[in-house]
CSV table of C-alpha atoms and ligand atoms in Angstrom, one decimal:
chain,number,residue,atom,x,y,z
U,1,MET,CA,-24.4,23.4,3.3
U,2,THR,CA,-26.5,20.3,3.9
U,3,PRO,CA,-27.3,17.4,1.5
U,4,LYS,CA,-30.8,19.0,1.0
U,5,ASP,CA,-29.2,22.1,-0.5
U,6,ILE,CA,-27.6,20.2,-3.4
U,7,ASP,CA,-28.8,20.0,-6.9
U,8,TRP,CA,-27.4,16.5,-7.4
U,9,SER,CA,-27.9,16.4,-11.2
U,10,ASN,CA,-25.9,19.6,-11.8
U,11,LEU,CA,-23.1,19.0,-9.3
U,12,GLY,CA,-19.5,19.7,-10.6
U,13,PHE,CA,-16.2,18.2,-9.3
U,14,GLY,CA,-15.5,20.3,-6.3
U,15,TYR,CA,-15.0,20.1,-2.6
U,16,ILE,CA,-18.0,20.3,-0.3
U,17,LYS,CA,-17.5,19.8,3.4
U,18,THR,CA,-19.3,16.7,4.7
U,19,ASP,CA,-20.0,15.7,8.3
U,20,LYS,CA,-17.2,13.3,9.3
U,21,ARG,CA,-13.6,12.4,8.3
U,22,PHE,CA,-11.3,9.7,9.5
U,23,VAL,CA,-7.9,10.6,11.1
U,24,ALA,CA,-5.1,8.3,12.3
U,25,ASN,CA,-1.7,9.4,13.5
U,26,TYR,CA,1.7,7.6,13.2
U,27,LYS,CA,4.2,8.3,16.0
U,28,ASP,CA,7.0,6.4,17.7
U,29,GLY,CA,6.8,3.7,15.0
U,30,LYS,CA,3.1,2.9,15.2
U,31,TRP,CA,-0.3,3.9,14.0
U,32,ASP,CA,-3.0,4.8,16.6
U,33,ASP,CA,-6.5,3.4,16.3
U,34,GLY,CA,-7.8,6.5,14.4
U,35,ALA,CA,-11.2,8.1,14.8
U,36,LEU,CA,-14.0,9.9,13.0
U,37,ILE,CA,-13.8,13.6,13.7
U,38,GLU,CA,-15.8,16.7,12.7
U,39,ASP,CA,-13.0,19.3,12.2
U,40,GLU,CA,-12.0,19.7,8.5
U,41,ASN,CA,-9.0,21.8,9.3
U,42,ILE,CA,-5.5,20.7,10.0
U,43,THR,CA,-2.9,22.5,12.2
U,44,MET,CA,0.7,21.5,11.8
U,45,ASN,CA,4.2,22.8,12.3
U,46,GLU,CA,5.5,25.4,9.8
U,47,CYS,CA,8.4,23.1,8.9
U,48,ALA,CA,6.2,19.9,8.4
U,49,CYS,CA,7.9,17.6,5.9
U,50,VAL,CA,4.8,17.8,3.6
U,51,LEU,CA,5.0,21.6,3.4
U,52,GLN,CA,8.8,21.6,2.7
U,53,TYR,CA,9.4,18.5,0.7
U,54,ALA,CA,6.0,17.3,-0.5
U,55,GLN,CA,6.0,14.0,1.4
U,56,THR,CA,2.5,13.1,0.6
U,57,CYS,CA,0.4,10.6,-1.4
U,58,PHE,CA,-3.3,10.0,-1.9
U,59,GLU,CA,-6.0,7.8,-3.4
U,60,GLY,CA,-9.4,8.4,-4.9
U,61,LEU,CA,-12.5,6.2,-5.0
U,62,LYS,CA,-16.2,6.6,-4.9
U,63,ALA,CA,-19.3,5.4,-3.1
U,64,TYR,CA,-22.5,4.9,-5.1
U,65,ARG,CA,-26.1,4.6,-4.4
U,66,THR,CA,-27.3,1.5,-6.4
U,67,GLU,CA,-30.6,0.9,-8.1
U,68,ASN,CA,-32.0,-0.9,-5.0
U,69,GLY,CA,-30.9,1.8,-2.6
U,70,ASP,CA,-27.8,0.1,-1.2
U,71,VAL,CA,-24.6,2.1,-0.8
U,72,VAL,CA,-21.5,0.5,-2.3
U,73,CYS,CA,-17.8,1.2,-3.0
U,74,PHE,CA,-15.9,-0.1,-6.0
U,75,ARG,CA,-12.8,-2.3,-5.3
U,76,PRO,CA,-11.5,-0.3,-2.3
U,77,ASP,CA,-9.0,-3.2,-1.6
U,78,LEU,CA,-7.1,-2.1,-4.8
U,79,ASN,CA,-6.9,1.5,-3.6
U,80,ALA,CA,-5.5,0.2,-0.3
U,81,LYS,CA,-2.9,-1.8,-2.1
U,82,ARG,CA,-1.9,1.1,-4.4
U,83,MET,CA,-1.6,3.4,-1.4
U,84,ALA,CA,0.7,0.9,0.2
U,85,ASP,CA,2.8,1.0,-2.9
U,86,SER,CA,2.8,4.8,-2.9
U,87,CYS,CA,3.8,4.9,0.7
U,88,GLU,CA,6.7,2.5,0.2
U,89,ARG,CA,8.1,4.6,-2.6
U,90,MET,CA,7.7,7.8,-0.6
U,91,LYS,CA,9.3,6.4,2.5
U,92,MET,CA,6.0,6.6,4.5
U,93,PRO,CA,4.6,4.0,6.8
U,94,VAL,CA,1.9,1.8,5.2
U,95,PHE,CA,-1.5,2.2,6.7
U,96,PRO,CA,-2.6,-1.5,7.0
U,97,GLU,CA,-4.7,-2.4,4.0
U,98,ASP,CA,-7.5,-4.1,5.9
U,99,LYS,CA,-7.8,-1.0,8.2
U,100,PHE,CA,-7.8,1.2,5.1
U,101,VAL,CA,-10.9,-0.6,3.8
U,102,GLU,CA,-12.5,-0.4,7.3
U,103,ALA,CA,-11.9,3.3,7.5
U,104,VAL,CA,-13.3,3.9,4.0
U,105,LYS,CA,-16.5,2.0,5.1
U,106,ALA,CA,-16.7,4.0,8.3
U,107,VAL,CA,-16.4,7.4,6.5
U,108,VAL,CA,-19.1,6.4,4.0
U,109,LYS,CA,-21.4,5.2,6.7
U,110,ALA,CA,-20.8,8.4,8.8
U,111,ASN,CA,-21.7,10.5,5.7
U,112,ALA,CA,-24.5,8.3,4.3
U,113,ASP,CA,-26.8,11.3,3.8
U,114,TRP,CA,-24.2,12.8,1.4
U,115,VAL,CA,-24.2,9.7,-1.0
U,116,PRO,CA,-26.1,11.1,-4.0
U,117,PRO,CA,-29.4,9.6,-5.0
U,118,TYR,CA,-29.4,6.9,-7.7
U,119,GLY,CA,-29.8,8.1,-11.2
U,120,THR,CA,-28.4,11.6,-10.7
U,121,GLY,CA,-24.9,10.8,-12.2
U,122,ALA,CA,-23.3,12.0,-8.9
U,123,SER,CA,-21.4,10.0,-6.4
U,124,LEU,CA,-19.6,10.4,-3.1
U,125,TYR,CA,-15.9,10.8,-3.8
U,126,LEU,CA,-13.5,9.6,-1.1
U,127,ARG,CA,-10.0,11.0,-0.7
U,128,PRO,CA,-7.6,8.9,1.4
U,129,TYR,CA,-4.3,10.6,1.9
U,130,MET,CA,-1.2,10.7,4.0
U,131,PHE,CA,1.5,13.3,4.8
U,132,GLY,CA,4.7,13.7,6.8
U,133,SER,CA,3.6,16.0,9.7
U,134,ASN,CA,6.6,16.6,11.9
U,135,ALA,CA,9.3,19.3,11.4
U,136,VAL,CA,12.1,18.3,9.0
U,137,ILE,CA,14.6,20.8,7.6
U,138,GLY,CA,17.4,18.5,6.3
U,139,VAL,CA,16.1,16.5,3.3
U,140,LYS,CA,14.9,13.3,4.9
U,141,PRO,CA,11.6,11.5,5.6
U,142,ALA,CA,9.3,12.6,8.4
U,143,THR,CA,9.0,10.3,11.5
U,144,GLU,CA,5.4,11.4,12.2
U,145,PHE,CA,2.5,11.0,9.7
U,146,GLN,CA,-1.2,11.6,9.5
U,147,PHE,CA,-3.6,9.4,7.4
U,148,ARG,CA,-7.0,10.9,6.6
U,149,ILE,CA,-10.0,10.1,4.5
U,150,PHE,CA,-12.6,12.8,3.7
U,151,ALA,CA,-15.7,12.5,1.6
U,152,THR,CA,-17.2,15.0,-0.9
U,153,PRO,CA,-20.1,14.6,-3.2
U,154,VAL,CA,-19.1,15.1,-6.9
U,155,GLY,CA,-20.5,15.1,-10.4
U,156,PRO,CA,-18.6,14.7,-13.7
U,157,TYR,CA,-14.9,15.6,-13.6
U,158,PHE,CA,-15.0,17.2,-17.1
U,159,LYS,CA,-17.5,20.1,-17.7
U,160,GLY,CA,-20.1,19.0,-20.2
U,161,GLY,CA,-20.4,15.5,-18.9
U,162,VAL,CA,-20.0,13.0,-21.7
U,163,LYS,CA,-19.3,15.4,-24.5
U,164,PRO,CA,-16.1,14.4,-26.3
U,165,LEU,CA,-12.9,16.2,-25.2
U,166,THR,CA,-10.2,17.9,-27.1
U,167,ILE,CA,-6.8,17.1,-25.6
U,168,ARG,CA,-3.3,18.1,-26.7
U,169,THR,CA,0.0,16.3,-26.5
U,170,CYS,CA,2.0,18.1,-23.8
U,171,ASP,CA,5.5,19.7,-24.3
U,172,PHE,CA,6.2,19.2,-20.6
U,173,ASP,CA,6.9,15.8,-19.1
U,174,ARG,CA,4.9,14.1,-16.3
U,175,ALA,CA,7.1,11.3,-15.2
U,176,ALA,CA,10.8,10.3,-15.6
U,177,PRO,CA,12.0,6.7,-16.1
U,178,LYS,CA,12.4,5.3,-12.6
U,179,GLY,CA,10.6,8.3,-11.1
U,180,THR,CA,7.2,8.4,-9.4
U,181,GLY,CA,4.8,8.3,-12.3
U,182,HIS,CA,3.5,4.8,-11.2
U,183,ILE,CA,2.4,6.0,-7.8
U,184,LYS,CA,-0.1,8.5,-6.6
U,185,ALA,CA,2.3,11.1,-5.1
U,186,GLY,CA,1.1,14.7,-4.7
U,187,LEU,CA,4.3,15.9,-6.4
U,188,ASN,CA,3.2,14.3,-9.7
U,189,TYR,CA,0.2,16.6,-9.7
U,190,ALA,CA,2.0,19.7,-8.4
U,191,MET,CA,4.3,19.6,-11.5
U,192,SER,CA,1.3,19.2,-13.8
U,193,LEU,CA,-0.4,22.4,-12.6
U,194,TYR,CA,1.6,24.7,-15.0
U,195,ALA,CA,0.7,22.5,-18.0
U,196,ILE,CA,-3.0,22.1,-17.1
U,197,VAL,CA,-3.5,25.9,-16.7
U,198,ASP,CA,-1.7,26.5,-20.0
U,199,ALA,CA,-3.8,23.8,-21.7
U,200,HIS,CA,-7.0,25.4,-20.5
U,201,GLU,CA,-5.8,28.8,-21.5
U,202,CYS,CA,-5.1,27.4,-25.0
U,203,GLY,CA,-8.6,25.9,-25.2
U,204,TYR,CA,-7.8,22.3,-24.5
U,205,ASP,CA,-9.5,20.1,-21.9
U,206,GLU,CA,-6.5,18.1,-20.8
U,207,ASN,CA,-2.8,17.3,-21.6
U,208,VAL,CA,-1.8,13.8,-22.8
U,209,TYR,CA,1.8,13.2,-21.8
U,210,LEU,CA,4.4,11.3,-23.9
U,211,ASP,CA,7.1,9.1,-22.5
U,212,SER,CA,9.8,11.5,-21.3
U,213,ALA,CA,12.7,9.3,-22.5
U,214,THR,CA,11.9,9.3,-26.2
U,215,ARG,CA,8.7,11.3,-26.6
U,216,THR,CA,7.4,8.8,-29.0
U,217,TYR,CA,4.8,6.8,-26.9
U,218,ILE,CA,1.5,7.8,-25.4
U,219,GLU,CA,1.5,7.7,-21.6
U,220,GLU,CA,-1.6,9.1,-19.9
U,221,THR,CA,-3.2,12.4,-19.0
U,222,GLY,CA,-2.8,14.4,-15.8
U,223,GLY,CA,-5.5,12.4,-14.0
U,224,ALA,CA,-6.5,9.4,-16.1
U,225,ASN,CA,-5.3,6.5,-18.2
U,226,VAL,CA,-6.0,6.3,-21.9
U,227,LEU,CA,-7.9,3.7,-23.9
U,228,PHE,CA,-8.1,3.3,-27.7
U,229,VAL,CA,-10.4,1.3,-29.9
U,230,THR,CA,-9.1,-0.1,-33.2
U,231,LYS,CA,-11.0,-0.3,-36.5
U,232,ASP,CA,-11.6,-4.0,-35.8
U,233,ASN,CA,-12.9,-3.2,-32.3
U,234,LYS,CA,-9.9,-4.2,-30.2
U,235,VAL,CA,-9.5,-2.3,-27.0
U,236,VAL,CA,-5.8,-1.1,-26.6
U,237,THR,CA,-4.3,0.6,-23.6
U,238,PRO,CA,-0.7,1.9,-23.3
U,239,LYS,CA,1.8,-0.2,-21.3
U,240,SER,CA,4.3,1.8,-19.4
U,241,ASP,CA,6.2,1.7,-16.1
U,242,THR,CA,5.7,5.4,-15.6
U,243,ILE,CA,1.9,5.7,-15.6
U,244,LEU,CA,-0.5,5.1,-12.7
U,245,PRO,CA,-2.0,1.6,-12.7
U,246,SER,CA,-5.6,2.8,-13.0
U,247,ILE,CA,-8.1,0.6,-11.2
U,248,THR,CA,-10.8,1.8,-13.7
U,249,ARG,CA,-8.6,0.9,-16.6
U,250,ARG,CA,-7.8,-2.6,-15.2
U,251,SER,CA,-11.5,-3.1,-14.6
U,252,LEU,CA,-12.5,-1.9,-18.1
U,253,MET,CA,-10.1,-4.2,-19.8
U,254,GLN,CA,-11.7,-7.1,-17.9
U,255,VAL,CA,-15.2,-5.8,-18.8
U,256,ALA,CA,-14.2,-5.6,-22.4
U,257,ALA,CA,-12.9,-9.2,-22.5
U,258,ASP,CA,-15.4,-10.9,-20.2
U,259,TYR,CA,-18.6,-9.0,-20.7
U,260,LEU,CA,-18.3,-7.6,-24.2
U,261,GLY,CA,-16.3,-10.4,-25.8
U,262,LEU,CA,-13.7,-7.9,-27.2
U,263,GLU,CA,-10.1,-8.6,-27.8
U,264,THR,CA,-7.9,-6.5,-25.5
U,265,GLU,CA,-4.2,-5.5,-25.6
U,266,GLN,CA,-1.9,-3.7,-23.3
U,267,ARG,CA,1.1,-2.5,-25.2
U,268,LYS,CA,3.3,0.5,-26.0
U,269,VAL,CA,1.3,2.9,-28.2
U,270,ARG,CA,3.2,5.2,-30.5
U,271,LEU,CA,2.0,8.7,-31.0
U,272,ASP,CA,2.3,8.3,-34.8
U,273,GLU,CA,-0.2,5.4,-34.8
U,274,VAL,CA,-2.9,7.2,-32.9
U,275,SER,CA,-4.6,8.3,-36.1
U,276,ASP,CA,-5.2,4.6,-36.9
U,277,PHE,CA,-7.6,4.3,-33.9
U,278,VAL,CA,-11.4,5.0,-34.2
U,279,GLU,CA,-12.2,5.8,-30.6
U,280,CYS,CA,-10.4,7.1,-27.6
U,281,GLY,CA,-11.4,7.6,-23.9
U,282,LEU,CA,-9.8,8.8,-20.6
U,283,CYS,CA,-10.5,6.5,-17.7
U,284,GLY,CA,-10.2,6.9,-14.0
U,285,THR,CA,-12.3,7.2,-10.8
U,286,ALA,CA,-13.0,10.9,-11.4
U,287,ALA,CA,-13.1,10.7,-15.3
U,288,VAL,CA,-15.1,7.4,-15.4
U,289,ILE,CA,-14.7,7.1,-19.1
U,290,SER,CA,-14.7,10.4,-20.8
U,291,PRO,CA,-14.6,10.2,-24.6
U,292,VAL,CA,-11.9,12.0,-26.5
U,293,GLY,CA,-13.0,13.4,-29.9
U,294,ARG,CA,-9.7,15.0,-30.9
U,295,ILE,CA,-6.0,15.0,-30.0
U,296,VAL,CA,-4.0,18.0,-31.1
U,297,ASP,CA,-0.2,17.4,-31.6
U,298,GLY,CA,1.3,20.7,-32.8
U,299,ASP,CA,0.0,21.2,-36.3
U,300,ASN,CA,-1.3,17.6,-36.5
U,301,VAL,CA,-5.0,17.4,-35.5
U,302,ILE,CA,-6.3,13.8,-35.1
U,303,THR,CA,-10.1,13.6,-35.0
U,304,PHE,CA,-11.4,10.2,-34.2
U,305,SER,CA,-14.2,8.9,-36.4
U,306,SER,CA,-16.5,8.8,-33.3
U,307,GLY,CA,-16.5,12.6,-33.7
U,308,MET,CA,-17.1,15.5,-31.4
U,309,GLU,CA,-20.8,15.0,-30.7
U,310,LYS,CA,-21.1,11.7,-28.8
U,311,MET,CA,-19.2,8.8,-27.4
U,312,GLY,CA,-18.2,6.1,-29.9
U,313,PRO,CA,-20.1,2.8,-29.8
U,314,THR,CA,-17.5,0.7,-28.0
U,315,ILE,CA,-16.6,3.4,-25.4
U,316,GLN,CA,-20.3,3.7,-24.8
U,317,LYS,CA,-20.7,0.0,-24.2
U,318,LEU,CA,-17.7,0.0,-21.8
U,319,TYR,CA,-19.2,3.0,-20.0
U,320,ASP,CA,-22.7,1.4,-19.8
U,321,THR,CA,-21.3,-1.9,-18.5
U,322,LEU,CA,-18.9,-0.5,-15.9
U,323,THR,CA,-21.5,2.0,-14.5
U,324,GLY,CA,-24.1,-0.7,-14.6
U,325,ILE,CA,-21.9,-2.9,-12.4
U,326,GLN,CA,-21.2,0.0,-10.1
U,327,MET,CA,-24.9,1.0,-9.8
U,328,GLY,CA,-26.0,-2.6,-9.2
U,329,ARG,CA,-27.8,-3.0,-12.6
U,330,ILE,CA,-25.4,-5.6,-13.9
U,331,PRO,CA,-23.9,-8.5,-11.8
U,332,ALA,CA,-20.4,-7.7,-10.8
U,333,PRO,CA,-17.3,-10.0,-10.8
U,334,GLU,CA,-16.5,-11.6,-7.4
U,335,GLY,CA,-15.0,-9.0,-5.0
U,336,TRP,CA,-15.6,-5.9,-7.1
U,337,ILE,CA,-18.5,-4.4,-5.0
U,338,CYS,CA,-18.1,-3.6,-1.4
U,339,LYS,CA,-21.5,-3.1,0.3
U,340,ILE,CA,-21.4,-0.6,3.1
E,401,LIG,N1,-3.8,8.3,-13.9
E,401,LIG,C1,-3.7,9.3,-13.0
E,401,LIG,C2,-2.5,10.2,-13.2
E,401,LIG,C3,-4.6,9.5,-12.0
E,401,LIG,O1,-4.5,10.6,-11.2
E,401,LIG,C4,-5.7,8.7,-11.9
E,401,LIG,C5,-6.7,8.9,-10.8
E,401,LIG,O2,-6.7,8.2,-9.8
E,401,LIG,C6,-5.8,7.6,-12.8
E,401,LIG,C7,-4.9,7.5,-13.8
E,401,LIG,C8,-7.0,6.7,-12.8
E,401,LIG,O3,-6.8,5.8,-11.7
E,401,LIG,P1,-8.1,5.1,-11.1
E,401,LIG,O4,-8.9,4.4,-12.2
E,401,LIG,O5,-7.5,4.1,-10.1
E,401,LIG,O6,-8.9,6.2,-10.4
E,402,LIG,C1,-9.2,10.2,-9.3
E,402,LIG,O1,-9.7,9.9,-10.4
E,402,LIG,O2,-9.6,9.7,-8.3
E,402,LIG,C2,-8.0,11.1,-9.2
E,402,LIG,O3,-7.4,11.1,-8.3
E,402,LIG,C3,-7.7,12.0,-10.4
E,402,LIG,C4,-7.7,13.4,-10.0
E,402,LIG,C5,-7.3,14.2,-11.2
E,402,LIG,C6,-9.0,14.0,-9.5
């Protein structure tokens, strides 16, 4: 496939091989310089730590084509920092944050033809990741690692684009207190696969997880943080040590306060108060802000007053402002846009 074969406006969220990816190797206590390569396949030992004990973590960010034709990334320094946090928790060597950002830029530049045209709703998704690559059979960290970044053009994460989603509270847990919910470890996603397949089979778009200690508070979904809007237009997001600190959510809270003049609050959100909110959205790099029309909790069906047809007005304003900043239509706060 080449960029010319793509129907950009109808692209889903899937993998398409692009031209170049970045690869660096860690051995004998240090990272090599890394390089851009063409081969998308990886050969490794059958006993590699990642294959046996899931020693791997990853990131996700996007490159956009702006209104004036520039190619930009959104806050890659925060992905570099979060990956460093993930690596420390997973006993993996940190890939230096400045080199992470340089490698992101190099991958985007090398795949510039794959950055979707402005106005199509598509973007170039970048997936940095690291894994323990040498053979390990006793339970211990690897001593050799590979860091890679590939790029793939994507459209909306949820089918149907911006049509409100129906999600359900999940009977399974995502993250334990003092576990790995706050980092982007592959294992968090492996254990969500059973629940997501079951949710889809039961007709739901996603699972929203509750805190595993008490099952009374809203946490997040399998791949996004949650935002709520109150009747008096305050933007509320759950506070928890066991959810991923979403860069999109942190940015949206700042957009709500500084661009839209809204009150914002990060606090614990009880499941039994969700019916008091008027709008709900899922936010993340892949999800952007996807509106939630309904949350099903057993027999209790909570339908937000924004309804099942379109985004609520406040979520819409947040969406328009954030995507406006990313696409160069609205001036960005200092340091948010990284021009390639
Ligand atoms: N929560 C989870 C579990 C995720 O996988 C993601 C995706 O990265 C997010 C939240 C959103 O984070 P971000 O906005 O940094 O992409
Ligand atoms: C992202 O938003 O970048 C993620 O990693 C979420 C994943 C579910 C695709």
